[in-house]
Amino acid sequence: MEPAEEPFSEAHGDLAALPTESAILRDLPFTLQGMSSTHLPFTATSTLTLPPTLPLPLISLLHSLAEPSLLYRSLSEFVQSKDEGLIDQSLRSAIGTELRSYLGLISTFEGEIRRAITSLDPNETRGGVGKAGVTLKRCVVWTREATMALRLMSLIVEEAKSRKGGQLITMIHGFSTSHGDPFVGAFAERMLAHVTRPFYNMLRQWIYDGELSDPYHEFFVIEQETPSGGERETDPRRAPATSVWEDKYKLDDSMMPTIMTDELAKKVFLIGKSLNFIRYGCGDSAWVEAYCKDASKELRYGDTATLETSIDKAYKATMARLTHLMDSKFHLFEHLRALKKYLLLGQGDFIALLMESLSSNLDRPAGSQYRHTLTAQLEHAIRGSNAQYDSKDVLHRLDARLLELSHGDIGWDVFTLEYKIDAPVDVIITPWASKKYLTVFNFLWRVKRVEFALGSTWRRCMTGARGVLANVDEKMSRDWKVARCCIAEMIHFVNQLQYYILFEVIEASWDQLQTAITKPDCTLDDLIEAHTTYLKAITHKGLLGSPRSAATGNREDSFTSQLHHILKTMLAYKESVDGLYSFSVAEFTRRQELAAKIETRTAMGKWGISEKDNNDSRSPSPATTRGGNHNANSRTDSPFAINSVIAGAASSGDDQMLPALRMRLKDLSGDFKKRVDVLLGDLAVQPDVDMKFLGVVMNFNNVYAPRKRKREARGGERRTPGAGTGSVSSGRTGGGGERADSSGHGSVQTEGRAGKAKEKEKGKERTGA
């Protein structure tokens, strides 16, 4: 509005020249409709010019009446502007409806004003309008509520310029819930009833048909576009691009209107996503169409109880159908059981038979392994175990394959089992999950291999103790006693490790998974989350989780690396024991041959041993010559020198082979105990109770001295009480009196802060035991 150019006091007195109140009333209906009139013209879109000669009280009243006129003009322009979305279009329609109601009010004013002006006395130059019942002041009172409505609509229009969709609904809903004026709240509720119609149409199509009809991106569910390059996903935990569950739809929190709670919005998102997944991922569009026809109903703003009931019913029906499809049609739970049986070594007879049939092949270099040979052995293990009773679909998915070859690998290093998963089950058993299963299988297979190798060596030792080894007992009895004790110690370690992983970790996590996936209101997201938690628990508690040690931060100090070195040490010790056994067999064979020769000569009436035989036994090969001739002057022409001759016959290789074997066994045994000490020290400081309990079980008789490397790392050279120095003690035992020997075959001992006298006393007691 433009103010009067001249004050009323400067007008030069001709009152008849001033516009009368009746004349202004006659022009007022046009002004309120945003049109120019004789006395109240619009000089611009947002400018109304008032007569400059009117008294100030009338100017004040005209200021109040000019406000709805200007608001109406701006709102009319907004209504006639171009639409930018369905909800924006609905907003324009709602404002247009309110403006038509406003025009109806102006029409009523116009009728009242016309009747009042008609009843005026034409001889009265001024006044008389109040007697007719219509004045400018009364018009201000009549338009007060309309002016408030126009103000509110103008504010909504200003805010709508930076909002759309659910944001716009939230803004209008804020006037309804947080404004103290009842008129404003009622007006906002009336606006929402019109503005939310497109939103509820999109909502109905989403929760009943699983289709997103949102061309202007105004709904709180958005459809992600797949790039043409196909290099979209960076998270390996997500399903492949063909899956519509993880990749196709996302929840847009910024577009979520406040007329819905967060819990209700998440249900709506899951309903539509599940229906879409059932239609396209599971190929069951017939059920979706039938469900849409039976359950679809109109949704509108204000009927909150009906809306929540409809969403709850749709949620239960959709989740039940999806779970049913995953179980009955795609056999999800059967695949999970198969993964546990075959990749987590739950099928014991199958794994034992497979390892036994593959052991000879896998001992060869990796380059000589052929997949068809491995597949044939896999089929043999299936037919020879209870695995043959599984469904054909499960058995067809099980396959043997080779990992990438590296220089020096053997078959054990590259062999693995694979369980093939396809859509739509790959939404739950994702590529990330398959990789975790492969990691756990490779670790368990390595542990099983060590158990198999140690078991075969133990059986050979126990069988040989009653035959071959008994004949060389006076020479290597102490060696075999120490070797058998160390092998028993390693077997105990492997058995406890297997028991912990297979039962305390895998079985306990499996029970938790079963509880989670059998809940009545379980959704596909719940299945994915439960399966992910299941694998994380197995890899973490199964000592495969952290790539670095929590104590030192070093990758080489992680549980996986420590166990790898311990298992490698066990295999090396097993090979050395096999070498010791081969040496014992060779010693036994030499003695048997010599005894047979003596018996034959004695039966012929000759001396059992001649000087020529003695010379031949001392120098049978260049190795014997290198071994020295310390028995060259011994007497061999006597029939009573048989024992010395037999010993001399075997002494040619003893000078090099047997001491080397003894030193090798001693070093490996000491390395094994040191590594176990470190592992037990790391387990003792773990927050998980089960991991602590594993350390307690492995060291139930305190034969080991756990090292707490965390304190060592902080204290430099300072050792904690009970931490070892790594020195080899002779005459003391590391795990029982029978493991002690005077030749240095005892276990690696650690010296604490106790005095040397106490250590000597303990050593005497253990030696005496």
mmCIF file of C-alpha atoms in Angstrom, residues 453-635:
data_model
loop_
_atom_site.group_PDB
_atom_site.id
_atom_site.type_symbol
_atom_site.label_atom_id
_atom_site.label_comp_id
_atom_site.label_asym_id
_atom_site.label_seq_id
_atom_site.Cartn_x
_atom_site.Cartn_y
_atom_site.Cartn_z
ATOM 1 C CA ALA A 453 47.894 -86.695 11.074
ATOM 2 C CA LEU A 454 48.586 -86.818 14.807
ATOM 3 C CA GLY A 455 46.085 -89.649 15.218
ATOM 4 C CA SER A 456 47.730 -91.766 12.527
ATOM 5 C CA THR A 457 51.184 -91.157 14.051
ATOM 6 C CA TRP A 458 49.870 -91.987 17.524
ATOM 7 C CA ARG A 459 48.372 -95.275 16.303
ATOM 8 C CA ARG A 460 51.651 -96.158 14.595
ATOM 9 C CA CYS A 461 53.589 -95.432 17.777
ATOM 10 C CA MET A 462 51.229 -97.455 19.948
ATOM 11 C CA THR A 463 51.276 -100.373 17.540
ATOM 12 C CA GLY A 464 55.049 -100.204 17.127
ATOM 13 C CA ALA A 465 55.582 -100.071 20.891
ATOM 14 C CA ARG A 466 54.545 -103.728 21.038
ATOM 15 C CA GLY A 467 56.700 -104.780 18.088
ATOM 16 C CA VAL A 468 59.348 -102.838 16.265
ATOM 17 C CA LEU A 469 60.021 -100.214 18.938
ATOM 18 C CA ALA A 470 60.297 -102.822 21.702
ATOM 19 C CA ASN A 471 63.406 -104.287 20.051
ATOM 20 C CA VAL A 472 65.227 -100.934 20.000
ATOM 21 C CA ASP A 473 64.029 -99.890 23.411
ATOM 22 C CA GLU A 474 67.431 -99.859 25.071
ATOM 23 C CA LYS A 475 68.689 -97.311 22.561
ATOM 24 C CA MET A 476 65.714 -94.979 21.923
ATOM 25 C CA SER A 477 63.294 -95.644 24.762
ATOM 26 C CA ARG A 478 63.739 -92.162 26.198
ATOM 27 C CA ASP A 479 63.257 -90.569 22.781
ATOM 28 C CA TRP A 480 59.994 -92.389 22.223
ATOM 29 C CA LYS A 481 58.794 -91.664 25.731
ATOM 30 C CA VAL A 482 59.240 -87.923 25.220
ATOM 31 C CA ALA A 483 57.782 -88.069 21.702
ATOM 32 C CA ARG A 484 54.660 -89.919 22.845
ATOM 33 C CA CYS A 485 54.116 -87.444 25.685
ATOM 34 C CA CYS A 486 54.447 -84.467 23.336
ATOM 35 C CA ILE A 487 52.121 -86.004 20.750
ATOM 36 C CA ALA A 488 49.550 -86.692 23.482
ATOM 37 C CA GLU A 489 49.896 -83.059 24.544
ATOM 38 C CA MET A 490 49.312 -81.873 20.982
ATOM 39 C CA ILE A 491 46.326 -84.188 20.548
ATOM 40 C CA HIS A 492 44.823 -82.785 23.743
ATOM 41 C CA PHE A 493 45.318 -79.251 22.410
ATOM 42 C CA VAL A 494 43.669 -80.059 19.071
ATOM 43 C CA ASN A 495 40.768 -81.902 20.690
ATOM 44 C CA GLN A 496 40.033 -79.050 23.078
ATOM 45 C CA LEU A 497 40.248 -76.526 20.225
ATOM 46 C CA GLN A 498 37.853 -78.581 18.095
ATOM 47 C CA TYR A 499 35.428 -79.083 20.939
ATOM 48 C CA TYR A 500 35.415 -75.375 21.708
ATOM 49 C CA ILE A 501 34.775 -74.271 18.099
ATOM 50 C CA LEU A 502 32.286 -76.991 17.152
ATOM 51 C CA PHE A 503 30.230 -77.008 20.348
ATOM 52 C CA GLU A 504 30.840 -73.911 22.451
ATOM 53 C CA VAL A 505 30.865 -71.590 19.423
ATOM 54 C CA ILE A 506 29.048 -73.094 16.447
ATOM 55 C CA GLU A 507 26.336 -75.026 18.285
ATOM 56 C CA ALA A 508 25.623 -72.188 20.709
ATOM 57 C CA SER A 509 25.437 -69.669 17.858
ATOM 58 C CA TRP A 510 23.231 -72.074 15.892
ATOM 59 C CA ASP A 511 20.749 -72.245 18.760
ATOM 60 C CA GLN A 512 20.592 -68.457 18.849
ATOM 61 C CA LEU A 513 20.050 -68.363 15.086
ATOM 62 C CA GLN A 514 17.228 -70.902 15.320
ATOM 63 C CA THR A 515 15.558 -68.872 18.047
ATOM 64 C CA ALA A 516 15.790 -65.688 15.997
ATOM 65 C CA ILE A 517 14.490 -67.087 12.694
ATOM 66 C CA THR A 518 11.553 -68.968 14.203
ATOM 67 C CA LYS A 519 9.908 -65.935 15.778
ATOM 68 C CA PRO A 520 6.324 -65.446 14.555
ATOM 69 C CA ASP A 521 6.898 -61.830 13.446
ATOM 70 C CA CYS A 522 10.290 -62.477 11.833
ATOM 71 C CA THR A 523 10.936 -60.437 8.686
ATOM 72 C CA LEU A 524 13.445 -60.925 5.918
ATOM 73 C CA ASP A 525 15.557 -58.158 7.423
ATOM 74 C CA ASP A 526 15.473 -60.036 10.722
ATOM 75 C CA LEU A 527 16.654 -63.193 8.919
ATOM 76 C CA ILE A 528 19.518 -61.288 7.311
ATOM 77 C CA GLU A 529 20.519 -59.677 10.605
ATOM 78 C CA ALA A 530 20.289 -62.972 12.532
ATOM 79 C CA HIS A 531 22.435 -64.789 9.956
ATOM 80 C CA THR A 532 25.009 -61.991 9.943
ATOM 81 C CA THR A 533 25.175 -62.068 13.752
ATOM 82 C CA TYR A 534 25.558 -65.852 13.600
ATOM 83 C CA LEU A 535 28.580 -65.636 11.291
ATOM 84 C CA LYS A 536 30.149 -62.788 13.250
ATOM 85 C CA ALA A 537 29.858 -64.787 16.472
ATOM 86 C CA ILE A 538 31.495 -67.820 14.850
ATOM 87 C CA THR A 539 34.399 -65.865 13.385
ATOM 88 C CA HIS A 540 34.996 -63.772 16.510
ATOM 89 C CA LYS A 541 34.591 -66.398 19.203
ATOM 90 C CA GLY A 542 36.123 -69.019 16.901
ATOM 91 C CA LEU A 543 39.415 -67.073 17.033
ATOM 92 C CA LEU A 544 39.069 -65.954 13.403
ATOM 93 C CA GLY A 545 37.690 -62.461 13.856
ATOM 94 C CA SER A 546 40.308 -59.818 14.537
ATOM 95 C CA PRO A 547 43.066 -59.465 11.932
ATOM 96 C CA ARG A 548 45.307 -57.864 14.560
ATOM 97 C CA SER A 549 46.090 -58.631 18.162
ATOM 98 C CA ALA A 550 44.244 -56.517 20.714
ATOM 99 C CA ALA A 551 47.306 -56.549 22.967
ATOM 100 C CA THR A 552 50.093 -55.597 20.546
ATOM 101 C CA GLY A 553 48.243 -54.423 17.433
ATOM 102 C CA ASN A 554 50.440 -56.700 15.331
ATOM 103 C CA ARG A 555 48.889 -58.777 12.565
ATOM 104 C CA GLU A 556 51.267 -61.653 13.332
ATOM 105 C CA ASP A 557 49.968 -61.789 16.924
ATOM 106 C CA SER A 558 46.314 -62.360 16.016
ATOM 107 C CA PHE A 559 44.638 -65.579 17.091
ATOM 108 C CA THR A 560 44.432 -66.794 13.498
ATOM 109 C CA SER A 561 48.146 -66.306 12.951
ATOM 110 C CA GLN A 562 49.049 -67.896 16.290
ATOM 111 C CA LEU A 563 46.928 -70.970 15.626
ATOM 112 C CA HIS A 564 48.343 -71.241 12.120
ATOM 113 C CA HIS A 565 51.897 -71.355 13.500
ATOM 114 C CA ILE A 566 50.926 -73.814 16.239
ATOM 115 C CA LEU A 567 49.285 -76.177 13.750
ATOM 116 C CA LYS A 568 52.268 -75.841 11.445
ATOM 117 C CA THR A 569 54.572 -76.735 14.329
ATOM 118 C CA MET A 570 52.437 -79.797 15.098
ATOM 119 C CA LEU A 571 52.725 -81.042 11.526
ATOM 120 C CA ALA A 572 56.476 -80.504 11.558
ATOM 121 C CA TYR A 573 56.728 -82.430 14.828
ATOM 122 C CA LYS A 574 54.617 -85.232 13.348
ATOM 123 C CA GLU A 575 56.965 -85.467 10.375
ATOM 124 C CA SER A 576 59.964 -85.614 12.706
ATOM 125 C CA VAL A 577 58.323 -88.389 14.747
ATOM 126 C CA ASP A 578 57.683 -90.252 11.497
ATOM 127 C CA GLY A 579 61.364 -89.839 10.721
ATOM 128 C CA LEU A 580 62.220 -91.197 14.155
ATOM 129 C CA TYR A 581 59.935 -94.151 13.508
ATOM 130 C CA SER A 582 61.566 -94.793 10.148
ATOM 131 C CA PHE A 583 64.954 -94.701 11.819
ATOM 132 C CA SER A 584 63.709 -97.169 14.439
ATOM 133 C CA VAL A 585 62.361 -99.497 11.755
ATOM 134 C CA ALA A 586 65.663 -99.320 9.903
ATOM 135 C CA GLU A 587 67.500 -100.087 13.148
ATOM 136 C CA PHE A 588 65.153 -102.997 13.814
ATOM 137 C CA THR A 589 65.639 -104.313 10.264
ATOM 138 C CA ARG A 590 69.423 -104.182 10.538
ATOM 139 C CA ARG A 591 69.305 -106.066 13.801
ATOM 140 C CA GLN A 592 66.933 -108.667 12.411
ATOM 141 C CA GLU A 593 69.091 -109.225 9.345
ATOM 142 C CA LEU A 594 72.238 -109.547 11.429
ATOM 143 C CA ALA A 595 70.549 -111.895 13.904
ATOM 144 C CA ALA A 596 69.291 -114.068 11.048
ATOM 145 C CA LYS A 597 72.773 -114.173 9.555
ATOM 146 C CA ILE A 598 74.284 -115.200 12.879
ATOM 147 C CA GLU A 599 71.683 -117.907 13.363
ATOM 148 C CA THR A 600 72.291 -119.282 9.891
ATOM 149 C CA ARG A 601 76.076 -119.455 10.372
ATOM 150 C CA THR A 602 75.720 -120.951 13.793
ATOM 151 C CA ALA A 603 73.511 -123.689 12.344
ATOM 152 C CA MET A 604 76.269 -124.388 9.803
ATOM 153 C CA GLY A 605 78.798 -124.850 12.602
ATOM 154 C CA LYS A 606 80.613 -121.617 11.952
ATOM 155 C CA TRP A 607 81.190 -118.582 14.056
ATOM 156 C CA GLY A 608 78.214 -116.251 13.936
ATOM 157 C CA ILE A 609 80.373 -113.251 13.140
ATOM 158 C CA SER A 610 83.610 -113.150 11.207
ATOM 159 C CA GLU A 611 86.165 -110.422 10.915
ATOM 160 C CA LYS A 612 85.070 -109.804 7.331
ATOM 161 C CA ASP A 613 81.428 -109.283 8.405
ATOM 162 C CA ASN A 614 82.551 -106.863 11.051
ATOM 163 C CA ASN A 615 84.579 -104.878 8.547
ATOM 164 C CA ASP A 616 81.630 -104.817 6.123
ATOM 165 C CA SER A 617 79.261 -103.634 8.855
ATOM 166 C CA ARG A 618 81.578 -100.813 9.812
ATOM 167 C CA SER A 619 82.028 -99.437 6.277
ATOM 168 C CA PRO A 620 78.967 -100.301 4.131
ATOM 169 C CA SER A 621 78.783 -96.927 2.457
ATOM 170 C CA PRO A 622 80.549 -93.583 2.133
ATOM 171 C CA ALA A 623 78.343 -92.299 4.915
ATOM 172 C CA THR A 624 79.869 -94.939 7.177
ATOM 173 C CA THR A 625 83.332 -93.857 6.196
ATOM 174 C CA ARG A 626 82.475 -90.285 7.006
ATOM 175 C CA GLY A 627 81.007 -91.425 10.293
ATOM 176 C CA GLY A 628 84.453 -92.453 11.563
ATOM 177 C CA ASN A 629 86.157 -95.773 12.493
ATOM 178 C CA HIS A 630 86.109 -95.551 16.263
ATOM 179 C CA ASN A 631 85.400 -99.344 16.488
ATOM 180 C CA ALA A 632 88.144 -100.355 14.078
ATOM 181 C CA ASN A 633 90.292 -101.949 16.774
ATOM 182 C CA SER A 634 87.451 -103.734 18.563
ATOM 183 C CA ARG A 635 87.570 -107.494 18.849
#
